[in-house]
Coordinates of C-alpha atoms in Angstrom, one line a residue:
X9 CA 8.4 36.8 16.2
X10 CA 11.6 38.7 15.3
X11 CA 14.7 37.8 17.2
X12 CA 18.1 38.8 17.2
X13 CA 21.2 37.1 16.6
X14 CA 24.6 36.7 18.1
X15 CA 27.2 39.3 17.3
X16 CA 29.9 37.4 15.9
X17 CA 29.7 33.8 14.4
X18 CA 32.8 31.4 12.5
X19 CA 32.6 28.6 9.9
X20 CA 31.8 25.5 11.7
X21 CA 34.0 23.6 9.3
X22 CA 30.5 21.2 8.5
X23 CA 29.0 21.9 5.5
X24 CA 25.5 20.8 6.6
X25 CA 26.1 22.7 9.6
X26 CA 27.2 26.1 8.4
X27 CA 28.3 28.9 10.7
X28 CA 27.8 29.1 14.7
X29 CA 28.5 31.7 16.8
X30 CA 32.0 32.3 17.6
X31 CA 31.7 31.2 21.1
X32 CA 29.9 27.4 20.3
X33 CA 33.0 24.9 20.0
X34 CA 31.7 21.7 17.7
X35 CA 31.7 18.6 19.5
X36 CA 30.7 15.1 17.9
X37 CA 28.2 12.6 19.5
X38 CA 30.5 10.3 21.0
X39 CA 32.2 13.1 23.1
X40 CA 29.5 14.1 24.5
X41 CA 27.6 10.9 25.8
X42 CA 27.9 9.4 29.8
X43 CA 28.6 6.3 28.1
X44 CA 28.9 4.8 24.8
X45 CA 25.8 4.8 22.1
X46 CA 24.2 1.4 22.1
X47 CA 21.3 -0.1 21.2
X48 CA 18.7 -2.8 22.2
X49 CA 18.8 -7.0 21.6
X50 CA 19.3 -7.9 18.3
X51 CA 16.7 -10.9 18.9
X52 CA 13.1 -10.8 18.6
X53 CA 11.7 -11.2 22.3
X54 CA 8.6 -13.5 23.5
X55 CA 5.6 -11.3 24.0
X56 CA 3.4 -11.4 26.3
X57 CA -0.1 -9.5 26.5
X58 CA 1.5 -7.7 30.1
X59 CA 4.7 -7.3 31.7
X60 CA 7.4 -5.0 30.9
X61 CA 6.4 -2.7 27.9
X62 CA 8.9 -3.3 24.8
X63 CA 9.7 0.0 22.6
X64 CA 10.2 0.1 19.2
X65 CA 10.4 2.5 16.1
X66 CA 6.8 3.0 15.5
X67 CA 6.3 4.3 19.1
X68 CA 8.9 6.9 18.4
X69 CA 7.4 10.1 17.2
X70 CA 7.9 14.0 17.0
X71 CA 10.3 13.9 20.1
X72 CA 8.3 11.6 22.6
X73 CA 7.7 8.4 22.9
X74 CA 4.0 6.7 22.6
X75 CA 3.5 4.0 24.7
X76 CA 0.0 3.3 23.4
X77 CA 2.2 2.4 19.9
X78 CA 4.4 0.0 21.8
X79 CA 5.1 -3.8 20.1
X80 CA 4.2 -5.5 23.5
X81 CA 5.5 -6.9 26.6
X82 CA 7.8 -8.6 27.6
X83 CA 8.7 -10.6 31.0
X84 CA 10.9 -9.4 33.7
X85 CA 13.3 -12.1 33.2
X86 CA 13.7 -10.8 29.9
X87 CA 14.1 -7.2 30.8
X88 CA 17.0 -8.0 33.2
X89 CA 19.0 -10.1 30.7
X90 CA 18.6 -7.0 27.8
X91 CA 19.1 -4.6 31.0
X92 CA 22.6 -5.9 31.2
X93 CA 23.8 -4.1 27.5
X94 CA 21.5 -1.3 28.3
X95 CA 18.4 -0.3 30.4
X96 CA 16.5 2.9 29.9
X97 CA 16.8 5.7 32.4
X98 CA 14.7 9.3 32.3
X99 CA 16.5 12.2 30.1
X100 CA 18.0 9.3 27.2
X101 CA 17.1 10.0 23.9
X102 CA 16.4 7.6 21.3
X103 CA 17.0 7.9 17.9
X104 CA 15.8 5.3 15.1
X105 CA 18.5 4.3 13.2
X106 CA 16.7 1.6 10.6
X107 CA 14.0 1.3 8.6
X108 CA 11.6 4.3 7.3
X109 CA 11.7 7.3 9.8
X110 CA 15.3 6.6 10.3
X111 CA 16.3 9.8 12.4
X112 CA 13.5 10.3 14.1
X113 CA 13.8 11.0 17.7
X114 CA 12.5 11.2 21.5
X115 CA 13.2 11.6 25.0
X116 CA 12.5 9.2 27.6
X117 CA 10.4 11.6 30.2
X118 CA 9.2 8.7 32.6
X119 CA 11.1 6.5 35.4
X120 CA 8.8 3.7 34.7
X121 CA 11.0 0.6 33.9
X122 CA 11.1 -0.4 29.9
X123 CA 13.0 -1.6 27.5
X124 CA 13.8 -1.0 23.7
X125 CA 14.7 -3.5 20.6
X126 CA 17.6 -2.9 18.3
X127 CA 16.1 -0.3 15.8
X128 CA 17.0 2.3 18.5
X129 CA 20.0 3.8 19.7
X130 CA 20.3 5.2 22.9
X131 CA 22.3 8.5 23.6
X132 CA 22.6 9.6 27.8
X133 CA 23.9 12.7 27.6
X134 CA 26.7 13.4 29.9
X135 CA 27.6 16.3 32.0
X136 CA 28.4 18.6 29.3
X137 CA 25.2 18.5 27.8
X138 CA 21.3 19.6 28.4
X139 CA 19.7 16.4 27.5
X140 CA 17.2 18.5 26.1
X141 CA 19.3 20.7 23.8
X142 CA 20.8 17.5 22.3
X143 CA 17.6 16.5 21.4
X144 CA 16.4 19.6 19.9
X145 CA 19.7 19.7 18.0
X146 CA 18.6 16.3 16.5
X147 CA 15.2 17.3 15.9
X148 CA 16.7 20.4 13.8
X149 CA 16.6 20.5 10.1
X150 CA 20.5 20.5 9.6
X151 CA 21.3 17.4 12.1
X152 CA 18.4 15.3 9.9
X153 CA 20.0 16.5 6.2
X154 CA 23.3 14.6 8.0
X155 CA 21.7 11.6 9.0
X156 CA 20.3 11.4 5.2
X157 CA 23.5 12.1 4.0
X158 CA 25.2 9.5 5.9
X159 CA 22.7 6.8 5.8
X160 CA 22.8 3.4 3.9
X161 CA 20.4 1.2 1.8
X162 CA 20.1 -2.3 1.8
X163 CA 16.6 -4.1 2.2
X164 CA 15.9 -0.5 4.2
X165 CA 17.4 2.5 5.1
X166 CA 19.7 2.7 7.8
X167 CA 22.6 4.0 9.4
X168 CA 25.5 2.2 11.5
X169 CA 26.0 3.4 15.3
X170 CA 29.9 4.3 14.3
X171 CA 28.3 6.8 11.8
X172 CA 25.7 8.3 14.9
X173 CA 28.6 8.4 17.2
X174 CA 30.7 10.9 15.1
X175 CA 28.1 13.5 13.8
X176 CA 28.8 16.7 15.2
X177 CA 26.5 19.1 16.9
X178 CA 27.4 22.3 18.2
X179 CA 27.6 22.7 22.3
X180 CA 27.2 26.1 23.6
X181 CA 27.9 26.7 27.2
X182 CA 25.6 24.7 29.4
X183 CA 23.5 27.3 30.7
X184 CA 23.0 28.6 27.1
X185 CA 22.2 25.0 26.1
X186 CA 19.4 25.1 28.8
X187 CA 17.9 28.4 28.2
X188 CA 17.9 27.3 24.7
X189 CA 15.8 24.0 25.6
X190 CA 13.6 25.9 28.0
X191 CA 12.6 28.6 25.2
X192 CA 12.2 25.8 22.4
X193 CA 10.0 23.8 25.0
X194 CA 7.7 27.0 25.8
X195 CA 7.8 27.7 22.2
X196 CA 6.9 24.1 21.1
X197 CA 4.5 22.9 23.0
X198 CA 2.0 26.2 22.0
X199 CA 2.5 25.2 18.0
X200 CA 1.9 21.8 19.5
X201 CA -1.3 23.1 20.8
X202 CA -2.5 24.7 17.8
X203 CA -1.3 21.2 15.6
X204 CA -3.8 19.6 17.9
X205 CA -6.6 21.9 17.7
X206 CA -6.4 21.6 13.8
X207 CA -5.9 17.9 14.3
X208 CA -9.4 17.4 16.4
X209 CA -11.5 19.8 13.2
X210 CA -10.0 17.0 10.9
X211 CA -11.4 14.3 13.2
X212 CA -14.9 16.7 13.8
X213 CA -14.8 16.8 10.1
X214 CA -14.3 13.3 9.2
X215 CA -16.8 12.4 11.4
X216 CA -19.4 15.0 10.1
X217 CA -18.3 13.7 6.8
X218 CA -19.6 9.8 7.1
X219 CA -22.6 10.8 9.3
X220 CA -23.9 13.2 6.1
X221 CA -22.8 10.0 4.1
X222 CA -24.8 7.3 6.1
X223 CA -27.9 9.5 6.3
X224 CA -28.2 10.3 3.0
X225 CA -27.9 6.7 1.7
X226 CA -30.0 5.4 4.6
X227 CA -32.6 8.1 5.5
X228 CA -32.4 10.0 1.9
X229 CA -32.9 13.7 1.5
X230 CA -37.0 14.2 2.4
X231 CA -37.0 13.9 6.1
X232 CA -40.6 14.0 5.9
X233 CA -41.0 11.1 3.8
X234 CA -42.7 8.2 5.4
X235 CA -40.7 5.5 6.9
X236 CA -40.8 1.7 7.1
X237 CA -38.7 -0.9 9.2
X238 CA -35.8 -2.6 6.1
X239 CA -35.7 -5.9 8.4
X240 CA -32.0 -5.3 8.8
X241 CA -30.2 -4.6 11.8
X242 CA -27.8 -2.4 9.7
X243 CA -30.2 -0.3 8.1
X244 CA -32.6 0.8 10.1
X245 CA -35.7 2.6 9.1
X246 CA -35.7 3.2 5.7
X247 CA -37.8 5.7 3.1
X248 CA -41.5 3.5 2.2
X249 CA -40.3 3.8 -1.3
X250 CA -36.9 2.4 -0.9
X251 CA -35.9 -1.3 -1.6
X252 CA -33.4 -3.0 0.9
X253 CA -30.8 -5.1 -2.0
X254 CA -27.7 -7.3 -0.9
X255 CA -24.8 -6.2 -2.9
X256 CA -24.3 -9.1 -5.4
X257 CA -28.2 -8.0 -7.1
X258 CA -26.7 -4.6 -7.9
X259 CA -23.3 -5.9 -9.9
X260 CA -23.4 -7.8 -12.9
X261 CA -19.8 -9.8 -12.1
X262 CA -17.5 -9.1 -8.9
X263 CA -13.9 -10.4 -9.4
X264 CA -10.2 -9.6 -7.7
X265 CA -6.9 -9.6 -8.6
X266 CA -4.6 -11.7 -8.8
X267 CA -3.5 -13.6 -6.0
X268 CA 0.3 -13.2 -6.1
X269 CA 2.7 -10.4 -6.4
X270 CA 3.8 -9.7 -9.9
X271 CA 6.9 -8.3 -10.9
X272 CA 6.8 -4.9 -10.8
X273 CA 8.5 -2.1 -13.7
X274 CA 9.5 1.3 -13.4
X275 CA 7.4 2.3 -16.6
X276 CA 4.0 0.1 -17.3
X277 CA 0.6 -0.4 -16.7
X278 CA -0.5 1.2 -13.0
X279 CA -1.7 -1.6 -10.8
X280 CA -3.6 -0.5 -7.7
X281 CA -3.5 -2.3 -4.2
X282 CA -6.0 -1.9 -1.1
X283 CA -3.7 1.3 0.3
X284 CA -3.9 3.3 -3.7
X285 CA -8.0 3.7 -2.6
X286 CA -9.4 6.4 0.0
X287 CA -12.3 7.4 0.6
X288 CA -11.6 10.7 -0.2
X289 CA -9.3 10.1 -3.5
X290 CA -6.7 8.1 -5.0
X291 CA -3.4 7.6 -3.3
X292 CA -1.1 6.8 -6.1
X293 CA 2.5 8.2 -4.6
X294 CA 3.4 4.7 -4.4
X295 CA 1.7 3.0 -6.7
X296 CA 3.6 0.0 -8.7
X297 CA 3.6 -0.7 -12.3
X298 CA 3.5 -4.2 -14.2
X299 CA 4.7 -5.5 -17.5
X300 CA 2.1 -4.8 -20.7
X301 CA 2.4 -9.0 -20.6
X302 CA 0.9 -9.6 -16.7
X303 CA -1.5 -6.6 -17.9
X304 CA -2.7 -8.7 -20.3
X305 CA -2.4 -11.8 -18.8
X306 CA -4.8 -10.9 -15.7
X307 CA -7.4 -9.0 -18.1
X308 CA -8.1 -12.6 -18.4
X309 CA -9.4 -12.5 -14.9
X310 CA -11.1 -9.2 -14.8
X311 CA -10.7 -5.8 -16.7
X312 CA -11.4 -3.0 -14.7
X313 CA -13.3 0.0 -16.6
X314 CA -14.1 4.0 -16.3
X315 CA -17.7 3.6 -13.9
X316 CA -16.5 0.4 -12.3
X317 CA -16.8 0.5 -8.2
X318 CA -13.0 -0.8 -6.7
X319 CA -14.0 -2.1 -2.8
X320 CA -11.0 -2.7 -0.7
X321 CA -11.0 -6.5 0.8
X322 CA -7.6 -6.7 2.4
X323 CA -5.5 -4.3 4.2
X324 CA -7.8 -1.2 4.3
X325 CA -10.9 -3.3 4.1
X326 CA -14.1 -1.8 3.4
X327 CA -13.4 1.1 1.3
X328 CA -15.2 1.8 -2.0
X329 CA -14.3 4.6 -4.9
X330 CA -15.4 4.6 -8.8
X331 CA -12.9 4.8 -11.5
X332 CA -13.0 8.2 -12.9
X333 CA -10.1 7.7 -14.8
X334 CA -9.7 6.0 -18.4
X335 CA -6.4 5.2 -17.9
X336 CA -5.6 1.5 -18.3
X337 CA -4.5 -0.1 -15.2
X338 CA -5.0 -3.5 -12.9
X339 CA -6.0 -4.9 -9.5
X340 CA -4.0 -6.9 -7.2
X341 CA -6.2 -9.5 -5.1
X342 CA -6.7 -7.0 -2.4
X343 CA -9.6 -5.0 -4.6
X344 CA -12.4 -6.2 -5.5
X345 CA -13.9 -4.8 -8.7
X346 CA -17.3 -4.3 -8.7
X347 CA -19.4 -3.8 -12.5
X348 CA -22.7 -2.4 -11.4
X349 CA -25.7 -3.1 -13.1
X350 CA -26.9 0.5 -14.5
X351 CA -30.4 0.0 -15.2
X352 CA -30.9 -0.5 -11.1
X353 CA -28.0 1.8 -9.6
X354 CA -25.9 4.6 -10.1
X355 CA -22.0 3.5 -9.1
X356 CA -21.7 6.5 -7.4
X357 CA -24.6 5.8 -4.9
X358 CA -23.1 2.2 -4.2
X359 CA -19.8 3.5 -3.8
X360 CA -21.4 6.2 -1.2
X361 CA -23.3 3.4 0.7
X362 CA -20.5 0.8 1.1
X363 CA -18.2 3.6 2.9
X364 CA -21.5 4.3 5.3
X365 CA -21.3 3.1 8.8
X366 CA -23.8 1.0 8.0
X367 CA -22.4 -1.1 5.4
X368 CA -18.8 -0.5 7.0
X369 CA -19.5 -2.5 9.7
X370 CA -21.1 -5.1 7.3
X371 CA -17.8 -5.6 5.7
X372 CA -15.9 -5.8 9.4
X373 CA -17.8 -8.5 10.3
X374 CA -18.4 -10.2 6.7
X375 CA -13.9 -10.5 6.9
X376 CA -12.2 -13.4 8.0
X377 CA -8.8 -14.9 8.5
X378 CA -6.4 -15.3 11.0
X379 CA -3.5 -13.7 9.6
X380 CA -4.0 -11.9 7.0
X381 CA -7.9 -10.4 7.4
X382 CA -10.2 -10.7 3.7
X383 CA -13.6 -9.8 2.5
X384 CA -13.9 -12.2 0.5
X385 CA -16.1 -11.8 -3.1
X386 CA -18.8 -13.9 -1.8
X387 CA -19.0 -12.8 1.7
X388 CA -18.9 -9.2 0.0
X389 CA -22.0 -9.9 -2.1
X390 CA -23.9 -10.5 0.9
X391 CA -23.6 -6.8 2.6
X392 CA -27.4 -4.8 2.7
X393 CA -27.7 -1.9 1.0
X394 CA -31.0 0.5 1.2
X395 CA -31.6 0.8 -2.5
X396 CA -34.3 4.2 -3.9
X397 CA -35.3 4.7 -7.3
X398 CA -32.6 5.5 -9.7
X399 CA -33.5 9.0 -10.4
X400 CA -33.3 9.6 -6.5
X401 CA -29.8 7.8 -6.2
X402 CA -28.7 10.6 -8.8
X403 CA -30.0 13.4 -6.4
X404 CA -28.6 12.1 -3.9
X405 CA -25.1 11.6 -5.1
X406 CA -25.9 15.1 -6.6
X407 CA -26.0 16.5 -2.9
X408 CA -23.1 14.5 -1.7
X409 CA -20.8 15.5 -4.2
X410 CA -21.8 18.7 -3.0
X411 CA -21.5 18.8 0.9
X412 CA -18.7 16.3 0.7
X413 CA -16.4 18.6 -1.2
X414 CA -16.8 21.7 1.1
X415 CA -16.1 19.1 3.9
X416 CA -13.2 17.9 2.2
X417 CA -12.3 21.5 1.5
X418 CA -12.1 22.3 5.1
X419 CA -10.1 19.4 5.9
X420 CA -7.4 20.5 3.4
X421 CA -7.5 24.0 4.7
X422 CA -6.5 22.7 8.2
X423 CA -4.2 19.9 6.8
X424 CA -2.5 23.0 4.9
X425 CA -1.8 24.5 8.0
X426 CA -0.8 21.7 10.1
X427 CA 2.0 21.4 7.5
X428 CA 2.9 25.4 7.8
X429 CA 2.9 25.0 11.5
X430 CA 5.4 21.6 11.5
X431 CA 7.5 23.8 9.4
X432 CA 7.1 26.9 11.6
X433 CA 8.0 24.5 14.3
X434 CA 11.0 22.9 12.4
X435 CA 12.8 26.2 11.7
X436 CA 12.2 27.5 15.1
X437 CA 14.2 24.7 16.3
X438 CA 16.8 24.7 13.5
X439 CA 17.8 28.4 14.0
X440 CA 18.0 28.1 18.1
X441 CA 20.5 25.5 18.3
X442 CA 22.4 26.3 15.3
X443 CA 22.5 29.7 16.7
X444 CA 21.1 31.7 14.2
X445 CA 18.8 33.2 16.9
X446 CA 19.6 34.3 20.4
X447 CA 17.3 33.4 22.1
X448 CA 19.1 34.0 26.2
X449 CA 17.1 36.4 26.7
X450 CA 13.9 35.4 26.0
X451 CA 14.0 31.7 27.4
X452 CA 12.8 32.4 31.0
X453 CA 9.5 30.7 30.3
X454 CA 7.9 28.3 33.1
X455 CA 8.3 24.2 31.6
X456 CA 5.2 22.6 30.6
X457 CA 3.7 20.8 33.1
X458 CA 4.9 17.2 31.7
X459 CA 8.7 18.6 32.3
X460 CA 8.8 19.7 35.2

């Protein structure tokens, strides 16, 4: 879509905002609110399992607010007491201003009563501005490289509601602010719709993906091979020819981690926690690092090796993938490594069957605690496996390396353009309330039907 631009524009003074058109006077925050910016209690609430539902960071996301992500309830006579600093009202926009998706923002579109905790500031627009076009303006690329700029570490991120208050934004005449809202809400919601069609071929996919997974390992790759009952509820029918094994006969020694936290280095051996291991590859954007010293010290314990299955047992639990690395690294207690016995199974087949359905929901109901939920080693050892002949384990893995790559292919291609559409989406919204498009005359666009 090619659209024009305004005719004459001026230097908005704000680096991070650049130029405006000439006819947009720069406001701040504070001048533009009903009343001043506030926030919620700055005490954590009793919670109930229904009552008054109790917003919180996590349920702020891409402009709205999910109330299926809420942390709880909480009573009525609590929602009157925090209702006297500041009680929520349709068209207030929430922005979070600690912890990791500082800046993120959304607009309350509901008149249902609620209430929010002190990670959120609340910003009611007054009568000089299009709730909407605020939003939008804080959505925008340029408004978010300010909040970066002006944020502050200490255990997290965050920044201070003095610092919200005065950020500038431009303000265009209110009937420009609200045709730009109404064209950035058309706009929107169809890349919205086309993020959600690509989102529902990644769940199709995923899906596909473990049912190719469980059959294979279950059923094997002969459907006409003669059948026989395993005995296990889990399993199923499985392939005459095939054994039914508990995991502990296929390993030769299952061991975990440590059970503490180390110190961690910025340059060391990589040590690998429940969230480093996917089913569909390593994760290691975050991983930590220990001292050559702990390295050693917990090779005492268990040294995990090139061909060794890692199984998840805390956190993520129930996730399997073999090391197909040499580099050197460790475990933390969260991951189990698993030494398989090669004369009996390939690692690759076990590391197939225990992210099956079938031996997935072995490991849900194998983990225990209150708190904080573990597989532990010897409940582990106890999952059912359907175990064929070695050579047929390597066809088998054969084939799933196979089909599971094009799947995984797929689901890239439409994660790839998820990501071009956010950004699409991002600098559509960036360049209308900045005003380097002009959009007046195209924003004459029915609402959505959740605005209107």
């Amino acid at each position: 879509m090619s659209l024009p631009r305004y005719e004459k524009y001026k230097d908005s003074g704000i680096a991070w905002l650049g130029e405006v058109p000439s006819h947009w006077p720069v406001s701040s925050l504070k001048h533009i609110v009903a009343c001043p910016i506030t926030d919620g209690p700055h005490e954590t609430p009793v919670f109930l399992d229904e009552g008054v539902p109790f917003v919180s960071a996590e349920a702020v996301s891409s402009g709205r607010i999910e109330f299926s992500k809420i942390r709880g309830f909480i009573s009525e006579e609590s929602h009157r007491t925090y209702s006297q600093k500041y009680k929520p009202q349709n068209g207030d926009i929430f922005m979070v201003k600690s912890g990791a998706t500082t800046g993120v923002t959304a607009i309350v579109e509901t008149d249902a009563d609620f209430n929010i905790w002190s990670p959120l500031a609340a910003i009611r627009c007054g009568s000089t501005s299009v709730p909407r076009f605020v939003l939008n303006f804080m959505r925008s690329q340029n408004f978010q490289e300010a909040v970066t700029l002006n944020w502050s570490f200490g255990t997290q991120q965050n920044i201070g509601m003095g610092v919200i208050e005065n950020l500038a934004l431009p303000l265009p005449p209110i009937d420009e602010q609200q045709a730009i809202a109404n064209f950035l809400d058309h706009e929107t919601t169809k890349i919205d719709a086309l993020i959600a069609e690509q989102q529902r071929l990644i769940e199709l996919l995923r899906e596909k993906r473990q049912a190719v997974i469980s059959h294979a390992v279950t059923k094997g790759l002969n459907p006409a091979a003669p059948m026989k009952p395993s005995g296990i509820e889990w399993l199923g029918d499985i392939p005459a020819h095939w054994d039914r094994v508990q995991l502990g006969k296929v390993c030769v020694g299952i061991s975990d981690g440590p059970h503490f936290s180390p110190q961690y280095v910025d340059d060391g051996y990589l040590f690998l926690s429940a969230r480093n291991i996917r089913v569909d590859g390593w994760s290691f954007d975050d991983a930590k690092y220990i001292s050559e010293q702990d390295y050693r010290e917990f090779c005492k314990r268990v040294v995990p090796q090139e061909g060794d299955v890692l199984y998840t047992k805390g956190g993520t639990t129930g996730v399997a993938r073999v090391v197909d690395f040499a580099t050197l690294f460790q475990v933390w207690v969260h991951v189990a490594v698993l030494k398989i016995d090669n004369t009996v199974a390939n690692p690759y087949f076990v590391a197939y069957a225990l992210n099956s359905t079938n031996c997935y929901e072995q490991s849900q109901l194998h983990t225990r605690g209150a708190t904080n939920q573990d597989l532990g080693l010897t409940r582990m050892t106890k999952i059912w496996l359907a175990l064929p002949p070695k050579e047929v384990q390597v066809e088998i893995v054969g084939m799933l390396d196979q089909q599971i790559a094009q799947l995984d292919a797929l689901t890239a291609e439409a994660q790839s353009a998820i990501t071009l559409l956010q950004e699409r989406r991002t600098a559509l919204i960036s360049a209308a309330v900045t005003g380097k498009i002009d959009v007046r005359s195209l924003a004459s666009f029915p609402l959505p039907a959740r605005l209107r």
